[in-house]
PDB file of C-alpha atoms and ligand atoms in Angstrom:
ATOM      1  CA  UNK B 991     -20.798  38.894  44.241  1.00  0.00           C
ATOM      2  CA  UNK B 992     -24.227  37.529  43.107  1.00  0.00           C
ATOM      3  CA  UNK B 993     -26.823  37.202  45.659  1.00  0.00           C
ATOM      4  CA  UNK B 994     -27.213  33.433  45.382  1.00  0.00           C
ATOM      5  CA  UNK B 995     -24.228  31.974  46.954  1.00  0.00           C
ATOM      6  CA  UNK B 996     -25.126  28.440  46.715  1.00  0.00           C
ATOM      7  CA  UNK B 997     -23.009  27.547  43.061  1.00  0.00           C
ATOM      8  CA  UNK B 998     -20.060  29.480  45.011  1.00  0.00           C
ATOM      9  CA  UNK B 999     -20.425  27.226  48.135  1.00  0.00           C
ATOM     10  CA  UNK B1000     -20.934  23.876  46.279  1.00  0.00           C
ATOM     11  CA  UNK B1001     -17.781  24.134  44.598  1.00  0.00           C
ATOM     12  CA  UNK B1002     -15.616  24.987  47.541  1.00  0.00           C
ATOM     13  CA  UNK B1003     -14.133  21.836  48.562  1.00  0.00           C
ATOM     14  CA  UNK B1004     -14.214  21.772  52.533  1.00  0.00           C
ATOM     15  CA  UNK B1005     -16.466  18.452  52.379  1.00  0.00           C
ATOM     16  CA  UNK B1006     -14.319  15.936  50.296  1.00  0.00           C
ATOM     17  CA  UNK B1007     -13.649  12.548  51.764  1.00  0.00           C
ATOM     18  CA  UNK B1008     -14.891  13.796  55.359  1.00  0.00           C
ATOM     19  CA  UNK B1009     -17.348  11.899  57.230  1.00  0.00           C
ATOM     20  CA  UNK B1010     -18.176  14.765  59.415  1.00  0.00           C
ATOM     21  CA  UNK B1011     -16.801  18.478  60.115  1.00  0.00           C
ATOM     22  CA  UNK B1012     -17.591  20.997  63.013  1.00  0.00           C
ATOM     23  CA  UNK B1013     -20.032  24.329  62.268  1.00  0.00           C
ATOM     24  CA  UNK B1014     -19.843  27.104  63.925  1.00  0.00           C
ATOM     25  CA  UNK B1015     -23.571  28.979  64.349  1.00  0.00           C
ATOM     26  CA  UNK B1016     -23.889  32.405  65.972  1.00  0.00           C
ATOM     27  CA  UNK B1017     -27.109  33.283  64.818  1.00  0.00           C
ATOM     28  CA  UNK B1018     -30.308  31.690  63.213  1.00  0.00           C
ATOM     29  CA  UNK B1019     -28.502  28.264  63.821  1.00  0.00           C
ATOM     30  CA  UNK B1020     -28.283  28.853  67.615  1.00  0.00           C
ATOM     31  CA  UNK B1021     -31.959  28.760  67.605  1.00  0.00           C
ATOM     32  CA  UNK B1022     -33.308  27.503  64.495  1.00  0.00           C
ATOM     33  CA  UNK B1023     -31.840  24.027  64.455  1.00  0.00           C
ATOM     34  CA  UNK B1024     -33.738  22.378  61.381  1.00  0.00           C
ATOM     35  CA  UNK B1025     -31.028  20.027  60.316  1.00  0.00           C
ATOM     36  CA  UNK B1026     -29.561  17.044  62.215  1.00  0.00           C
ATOM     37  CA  UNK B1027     -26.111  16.675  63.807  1.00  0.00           C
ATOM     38  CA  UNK B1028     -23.718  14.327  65.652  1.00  0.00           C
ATOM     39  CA  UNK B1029     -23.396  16.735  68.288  1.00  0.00           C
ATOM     40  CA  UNK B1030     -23.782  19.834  69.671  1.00  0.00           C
ATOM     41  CA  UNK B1031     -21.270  22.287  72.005  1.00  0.00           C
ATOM     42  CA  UNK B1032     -20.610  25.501  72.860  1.00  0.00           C
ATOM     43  CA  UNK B1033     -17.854  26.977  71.500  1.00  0.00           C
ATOM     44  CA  UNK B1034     -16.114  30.326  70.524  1.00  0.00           C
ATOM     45  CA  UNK B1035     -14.255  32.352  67.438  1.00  0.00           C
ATOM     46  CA  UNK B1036     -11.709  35.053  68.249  1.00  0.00           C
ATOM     47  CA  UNK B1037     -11.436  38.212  65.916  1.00  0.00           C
ATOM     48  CA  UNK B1038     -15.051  38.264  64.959  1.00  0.00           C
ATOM     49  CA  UNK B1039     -18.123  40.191  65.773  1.00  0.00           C
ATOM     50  CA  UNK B1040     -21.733  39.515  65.245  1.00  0.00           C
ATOM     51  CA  UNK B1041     -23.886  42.446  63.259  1.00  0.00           C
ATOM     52  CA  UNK B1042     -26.892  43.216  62.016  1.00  0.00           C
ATOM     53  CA  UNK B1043     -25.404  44.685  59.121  1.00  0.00           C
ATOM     54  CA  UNK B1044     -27.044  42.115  55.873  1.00  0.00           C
ATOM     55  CA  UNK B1045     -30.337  42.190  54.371  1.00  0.00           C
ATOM     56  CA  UNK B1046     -32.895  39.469  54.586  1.00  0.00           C
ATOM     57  CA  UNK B1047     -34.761  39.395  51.598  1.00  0.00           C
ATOM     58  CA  UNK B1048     -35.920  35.455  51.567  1.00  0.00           C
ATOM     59  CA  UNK B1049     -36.522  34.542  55.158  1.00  0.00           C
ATOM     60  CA  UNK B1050     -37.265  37.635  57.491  1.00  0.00           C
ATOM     61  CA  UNK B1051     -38.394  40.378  54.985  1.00  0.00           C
ATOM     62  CA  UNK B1052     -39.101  39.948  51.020  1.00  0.00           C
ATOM     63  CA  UNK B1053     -37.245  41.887  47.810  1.00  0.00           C
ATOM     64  CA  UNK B1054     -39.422  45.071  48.500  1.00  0.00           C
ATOM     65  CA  UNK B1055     -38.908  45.054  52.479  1.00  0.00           C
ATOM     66  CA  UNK B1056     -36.140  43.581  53.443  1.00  0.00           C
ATOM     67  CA  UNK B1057     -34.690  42.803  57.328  1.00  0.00           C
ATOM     68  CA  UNK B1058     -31.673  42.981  58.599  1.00  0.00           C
ATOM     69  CA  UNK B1059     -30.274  39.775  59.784  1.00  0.00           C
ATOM     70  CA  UNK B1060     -26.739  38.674  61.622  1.00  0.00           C
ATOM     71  CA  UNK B1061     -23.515  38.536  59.339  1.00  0.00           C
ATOM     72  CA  UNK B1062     -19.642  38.817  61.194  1.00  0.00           C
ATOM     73  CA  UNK B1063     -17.301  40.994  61.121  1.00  0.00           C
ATOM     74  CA  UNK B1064     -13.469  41.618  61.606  1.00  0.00           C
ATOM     75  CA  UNK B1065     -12.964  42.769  64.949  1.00  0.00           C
ATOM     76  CA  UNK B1066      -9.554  42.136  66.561  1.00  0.00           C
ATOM     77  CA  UNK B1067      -9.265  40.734  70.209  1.00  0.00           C
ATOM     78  CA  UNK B1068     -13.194  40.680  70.374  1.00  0.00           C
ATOM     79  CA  UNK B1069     -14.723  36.691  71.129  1.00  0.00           C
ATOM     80  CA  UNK B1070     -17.646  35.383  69.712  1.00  0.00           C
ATOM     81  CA  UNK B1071     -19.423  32.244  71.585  1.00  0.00           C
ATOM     82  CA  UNK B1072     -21.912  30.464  69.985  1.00  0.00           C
ATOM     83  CA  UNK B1073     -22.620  26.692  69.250  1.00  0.00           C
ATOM     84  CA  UNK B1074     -20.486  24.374  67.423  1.00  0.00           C
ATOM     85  CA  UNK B1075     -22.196  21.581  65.219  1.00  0.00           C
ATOM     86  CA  UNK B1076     -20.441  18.688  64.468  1.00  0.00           C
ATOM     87  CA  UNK B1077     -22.314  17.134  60.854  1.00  0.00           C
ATOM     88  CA  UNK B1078     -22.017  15.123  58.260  1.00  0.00           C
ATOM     89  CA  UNK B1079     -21.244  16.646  54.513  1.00  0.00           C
ATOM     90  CA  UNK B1080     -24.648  16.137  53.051  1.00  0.00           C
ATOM     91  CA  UNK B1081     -26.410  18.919  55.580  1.00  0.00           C
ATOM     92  CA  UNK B1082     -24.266  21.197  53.709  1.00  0.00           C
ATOM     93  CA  UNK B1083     -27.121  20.925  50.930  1.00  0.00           C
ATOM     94  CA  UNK B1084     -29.811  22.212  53.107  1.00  0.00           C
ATOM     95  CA  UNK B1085     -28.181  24.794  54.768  1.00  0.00           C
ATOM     96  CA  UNK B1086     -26.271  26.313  51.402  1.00  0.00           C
ATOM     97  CA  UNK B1087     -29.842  26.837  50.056  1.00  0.00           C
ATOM     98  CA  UNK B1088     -31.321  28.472  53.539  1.00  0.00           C
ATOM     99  CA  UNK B1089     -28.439  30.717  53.769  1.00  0.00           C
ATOM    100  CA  UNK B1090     -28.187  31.149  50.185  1.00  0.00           C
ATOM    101  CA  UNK B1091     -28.462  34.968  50.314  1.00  0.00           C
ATOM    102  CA  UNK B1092     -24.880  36.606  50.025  1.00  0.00           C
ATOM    103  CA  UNK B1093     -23.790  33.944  52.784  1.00  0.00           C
ATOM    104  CA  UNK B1094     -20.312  31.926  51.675  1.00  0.00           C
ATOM    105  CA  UNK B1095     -18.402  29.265  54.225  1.00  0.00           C
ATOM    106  CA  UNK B1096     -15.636  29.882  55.278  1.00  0.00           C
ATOM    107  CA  UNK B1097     -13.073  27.768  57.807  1.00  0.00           C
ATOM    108  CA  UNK B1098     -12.772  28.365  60.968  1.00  0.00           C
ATOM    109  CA  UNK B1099     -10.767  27.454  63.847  1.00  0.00           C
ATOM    110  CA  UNK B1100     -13.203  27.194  66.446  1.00  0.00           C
ATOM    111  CA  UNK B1101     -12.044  26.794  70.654  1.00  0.00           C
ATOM    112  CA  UNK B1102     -14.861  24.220  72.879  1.00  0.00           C
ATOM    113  CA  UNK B1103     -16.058  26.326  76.064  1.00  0.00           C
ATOM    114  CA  UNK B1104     -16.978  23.801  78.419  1.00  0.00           C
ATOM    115  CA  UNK B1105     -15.368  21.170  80.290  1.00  0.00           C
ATOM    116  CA  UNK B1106     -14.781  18.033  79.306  1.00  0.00           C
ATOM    117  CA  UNK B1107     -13.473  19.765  75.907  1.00  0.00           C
ATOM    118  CA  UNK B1108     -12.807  23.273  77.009  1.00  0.00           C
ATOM    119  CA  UNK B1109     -10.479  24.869  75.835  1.00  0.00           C
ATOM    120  CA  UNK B1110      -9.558  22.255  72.869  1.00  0.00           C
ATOM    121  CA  UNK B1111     -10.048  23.639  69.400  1.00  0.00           C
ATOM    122  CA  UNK B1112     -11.432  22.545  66.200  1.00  0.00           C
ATOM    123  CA  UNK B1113     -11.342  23.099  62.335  1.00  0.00           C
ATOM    124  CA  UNK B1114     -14.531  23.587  60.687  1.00  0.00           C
ATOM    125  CA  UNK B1115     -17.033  25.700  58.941  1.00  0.00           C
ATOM    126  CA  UNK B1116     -19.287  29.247  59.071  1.00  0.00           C
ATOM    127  CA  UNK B1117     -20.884  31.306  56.969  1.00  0.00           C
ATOM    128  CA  UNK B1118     -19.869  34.892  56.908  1.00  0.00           C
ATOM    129  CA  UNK B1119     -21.794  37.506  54.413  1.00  0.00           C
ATOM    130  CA  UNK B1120     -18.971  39.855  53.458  1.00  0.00           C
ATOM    131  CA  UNK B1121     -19.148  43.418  52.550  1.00  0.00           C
ATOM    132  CA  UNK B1122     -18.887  42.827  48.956  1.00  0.00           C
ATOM    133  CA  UNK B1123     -22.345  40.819  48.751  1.00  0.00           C
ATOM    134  CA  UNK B1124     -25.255  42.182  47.021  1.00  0.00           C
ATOM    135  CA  UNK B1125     -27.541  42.417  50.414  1.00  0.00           C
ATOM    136  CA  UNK B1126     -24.704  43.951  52.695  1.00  0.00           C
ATOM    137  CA  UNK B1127     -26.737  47.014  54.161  1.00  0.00           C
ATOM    138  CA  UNK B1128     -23.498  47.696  56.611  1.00  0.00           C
ATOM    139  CA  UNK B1129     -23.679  50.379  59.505  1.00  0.00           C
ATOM    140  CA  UNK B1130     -26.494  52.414  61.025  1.00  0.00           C
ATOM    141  CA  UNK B1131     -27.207  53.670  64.306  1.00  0.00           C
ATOM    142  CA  UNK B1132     -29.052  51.288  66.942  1.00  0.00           C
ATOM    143  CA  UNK B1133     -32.320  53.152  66.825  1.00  0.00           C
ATOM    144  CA  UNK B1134     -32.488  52.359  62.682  1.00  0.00           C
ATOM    145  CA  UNK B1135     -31.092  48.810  62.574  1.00  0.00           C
ATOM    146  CA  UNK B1136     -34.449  48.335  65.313  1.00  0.00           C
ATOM    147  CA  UNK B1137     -36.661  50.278  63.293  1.00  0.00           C
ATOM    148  CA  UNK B1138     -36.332  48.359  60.224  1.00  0.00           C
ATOM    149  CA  UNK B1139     -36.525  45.282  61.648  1.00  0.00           C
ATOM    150  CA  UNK B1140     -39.375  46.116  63.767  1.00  0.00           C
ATOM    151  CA  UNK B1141     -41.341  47.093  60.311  1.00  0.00           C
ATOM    152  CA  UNK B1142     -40.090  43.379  59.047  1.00  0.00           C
ATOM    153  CA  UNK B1143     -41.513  39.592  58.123  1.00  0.00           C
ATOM    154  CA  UNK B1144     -41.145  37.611  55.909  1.00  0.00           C
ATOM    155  CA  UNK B1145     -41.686  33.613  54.643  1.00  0.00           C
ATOM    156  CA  UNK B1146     -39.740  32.592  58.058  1.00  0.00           C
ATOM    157  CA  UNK B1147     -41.820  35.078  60.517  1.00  0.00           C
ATOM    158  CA  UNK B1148     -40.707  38.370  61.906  1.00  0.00           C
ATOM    159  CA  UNK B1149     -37.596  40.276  61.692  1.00  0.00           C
ATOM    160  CA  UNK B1150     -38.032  40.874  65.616  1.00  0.00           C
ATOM    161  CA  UNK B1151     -38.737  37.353  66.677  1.00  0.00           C
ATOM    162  CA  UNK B1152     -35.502  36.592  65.163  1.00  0.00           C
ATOM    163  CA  UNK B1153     -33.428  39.194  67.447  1.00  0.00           C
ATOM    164  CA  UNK B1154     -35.096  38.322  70.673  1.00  0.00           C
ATOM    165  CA  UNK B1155     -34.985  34.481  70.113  1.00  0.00           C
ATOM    166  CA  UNK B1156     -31.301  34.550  69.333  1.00  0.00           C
ATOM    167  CA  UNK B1157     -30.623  37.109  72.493  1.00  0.00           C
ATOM    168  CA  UNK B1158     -33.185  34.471  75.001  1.00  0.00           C
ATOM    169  CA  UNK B1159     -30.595  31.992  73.770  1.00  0.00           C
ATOM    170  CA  UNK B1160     -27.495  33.826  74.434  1.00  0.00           C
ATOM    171  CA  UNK B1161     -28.243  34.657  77.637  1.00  0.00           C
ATOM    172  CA  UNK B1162     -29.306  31.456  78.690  1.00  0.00           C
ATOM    173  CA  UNK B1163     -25.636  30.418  77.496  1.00  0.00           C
ATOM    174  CA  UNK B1164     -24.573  33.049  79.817  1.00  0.00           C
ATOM    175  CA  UNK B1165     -22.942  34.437  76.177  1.00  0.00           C
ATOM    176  CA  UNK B1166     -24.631  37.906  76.248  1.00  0.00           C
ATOM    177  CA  UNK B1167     -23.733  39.914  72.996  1.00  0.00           C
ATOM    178  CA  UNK B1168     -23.700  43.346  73.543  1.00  0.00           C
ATOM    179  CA  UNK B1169     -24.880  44.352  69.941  1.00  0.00           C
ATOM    180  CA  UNK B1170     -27.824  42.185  69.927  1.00  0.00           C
ATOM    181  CA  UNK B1171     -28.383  42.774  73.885  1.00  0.00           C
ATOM    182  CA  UNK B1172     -28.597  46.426  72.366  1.00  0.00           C
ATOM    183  CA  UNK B1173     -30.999  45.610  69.421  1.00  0.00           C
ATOM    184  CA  UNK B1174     -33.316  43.760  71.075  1.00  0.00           C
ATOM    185  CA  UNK B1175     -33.906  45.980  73.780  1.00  0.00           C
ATOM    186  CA  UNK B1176     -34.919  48.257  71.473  1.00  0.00           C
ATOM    187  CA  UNK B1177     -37.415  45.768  70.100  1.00  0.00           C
ATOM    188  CA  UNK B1178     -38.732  44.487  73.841  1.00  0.00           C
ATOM    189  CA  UNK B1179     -42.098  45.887  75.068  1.00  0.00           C
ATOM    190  CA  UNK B1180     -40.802  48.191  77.736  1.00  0.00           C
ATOM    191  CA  UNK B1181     -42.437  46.939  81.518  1.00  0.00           C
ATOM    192  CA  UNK B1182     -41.721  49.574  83.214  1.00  0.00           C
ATOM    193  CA  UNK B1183     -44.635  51.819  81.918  1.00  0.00           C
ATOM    194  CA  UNK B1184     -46.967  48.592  82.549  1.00  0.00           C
ATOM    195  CA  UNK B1185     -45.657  48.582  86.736  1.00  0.00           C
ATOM    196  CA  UNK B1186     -45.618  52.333  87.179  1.00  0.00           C
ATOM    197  CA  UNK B1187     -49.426  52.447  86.362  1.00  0.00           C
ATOM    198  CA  UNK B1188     -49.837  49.485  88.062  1.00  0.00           C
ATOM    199  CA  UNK B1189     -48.269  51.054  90.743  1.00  0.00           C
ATOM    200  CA  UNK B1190     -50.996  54.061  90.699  1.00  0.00           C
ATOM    201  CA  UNK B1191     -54.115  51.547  90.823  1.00  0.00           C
ATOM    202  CA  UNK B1192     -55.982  51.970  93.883  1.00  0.00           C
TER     203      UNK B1192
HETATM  204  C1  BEZ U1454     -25.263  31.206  61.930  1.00  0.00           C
HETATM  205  O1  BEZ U1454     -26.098  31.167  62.814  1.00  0.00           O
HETATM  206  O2  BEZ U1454     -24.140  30.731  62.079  1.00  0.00           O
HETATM  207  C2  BEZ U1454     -25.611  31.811  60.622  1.00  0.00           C
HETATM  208  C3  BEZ U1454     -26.037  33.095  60.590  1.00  0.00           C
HETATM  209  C4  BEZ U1454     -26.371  33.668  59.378  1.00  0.00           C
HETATM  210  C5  BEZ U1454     -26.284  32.919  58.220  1.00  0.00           C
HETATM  211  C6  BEZ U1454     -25.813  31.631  58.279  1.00  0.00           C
HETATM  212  C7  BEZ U1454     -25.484  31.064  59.486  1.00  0.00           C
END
């Protein structure tokens, strides 16, 4: 698959003759919300499991240093809560060309977490970057997936401000996700060195 997914997504026909449609967002669109909606709730996806397994050439890390950014993948009886957008078809325009990289939509059924809609479900969209795009990086160990984005920026900041702004948000959903839980603390400036010489001061 080419890199540029946007020709791929603009000829997929989720949008015709709808007024509005649910998306699901697990990762930059938890906490980069730059496009307006109808509504917003939280909401979850069974089978699927958030990674930092695709490359981020255009937003957190350029062509010669990429990042690693958030895709999904399969993972049976595994949840994944994030936050459900429901938009009208014309933000599909925007968001095709920020997540243009290797990124196609996909349908979703989607289940509402919180009273008064918990537990009702919806059909709608997400964008998944599958293995067989052109910036799928895939596996490695903790301690590398941390390293390279710790040596990251790019036009939309850095690599790390991107992990620990997503993982503030999840936990503040009470939606920790034990991958990027595991990333970021990787990435946080440890506090414990900072107390224990405290700790020796006079
Ligand atoms: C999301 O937050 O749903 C998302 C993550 C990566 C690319 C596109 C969307």
């Amino acid at each position: 698959m080419a890199n540029d997914t946007r020709e791929l997504n603009r000829r997929q026909d989720h949008l015709t003759g709808r007024s509005d449609i649910w998306l699901f967002g697990y990762g930059s669109l938890i906490h980069k919300v730059d496009f307006p909606y109808l509504e917003s709730r939280e909401a979850s996806i069974k089978g699927w499991a958030r990674r930092f397994w695709q490359a981020s050439h255009d937003h957190r890390g350029t062509p010669e240093s990429p990042g690693r950014v958030l895709t999904l993948v399969e993972a049976p009886g595994e949840t994944c809560v994030g936050v459900a957008y429901r938009v009208t078809p014309d933000v599909f325009g925007h968001l095709d060309h920020r997540e243009k990289n290797g990124y196609l939509r996909l349908t979703i059924d989607m289940t509402f977490v919180r009273p008064p809609h918990q537990n009702l479900h919806a059909n709608g969209l997400i964008y998944i970057a599958g293995p067989d795009n052109a910036a799928w990086l895939g596996p490695a160990s903790d301690a590398e997936i941390a390293a390279q984005i710790a040596r990251s920026r790019g036009p939309s900041g850095r690599n790390i401000d991107y992990v620990l702004k997503l993982d503030d948000a999840l936990q503040a959903m009470g939606a920790e996700d034990l991958h990027v839980a595991a990333i970021a603390k990787h990435l946080r400036p440890s506090t414990s060195t900072q107390s224990s010489a405290k700790g020796r001061q006079p």
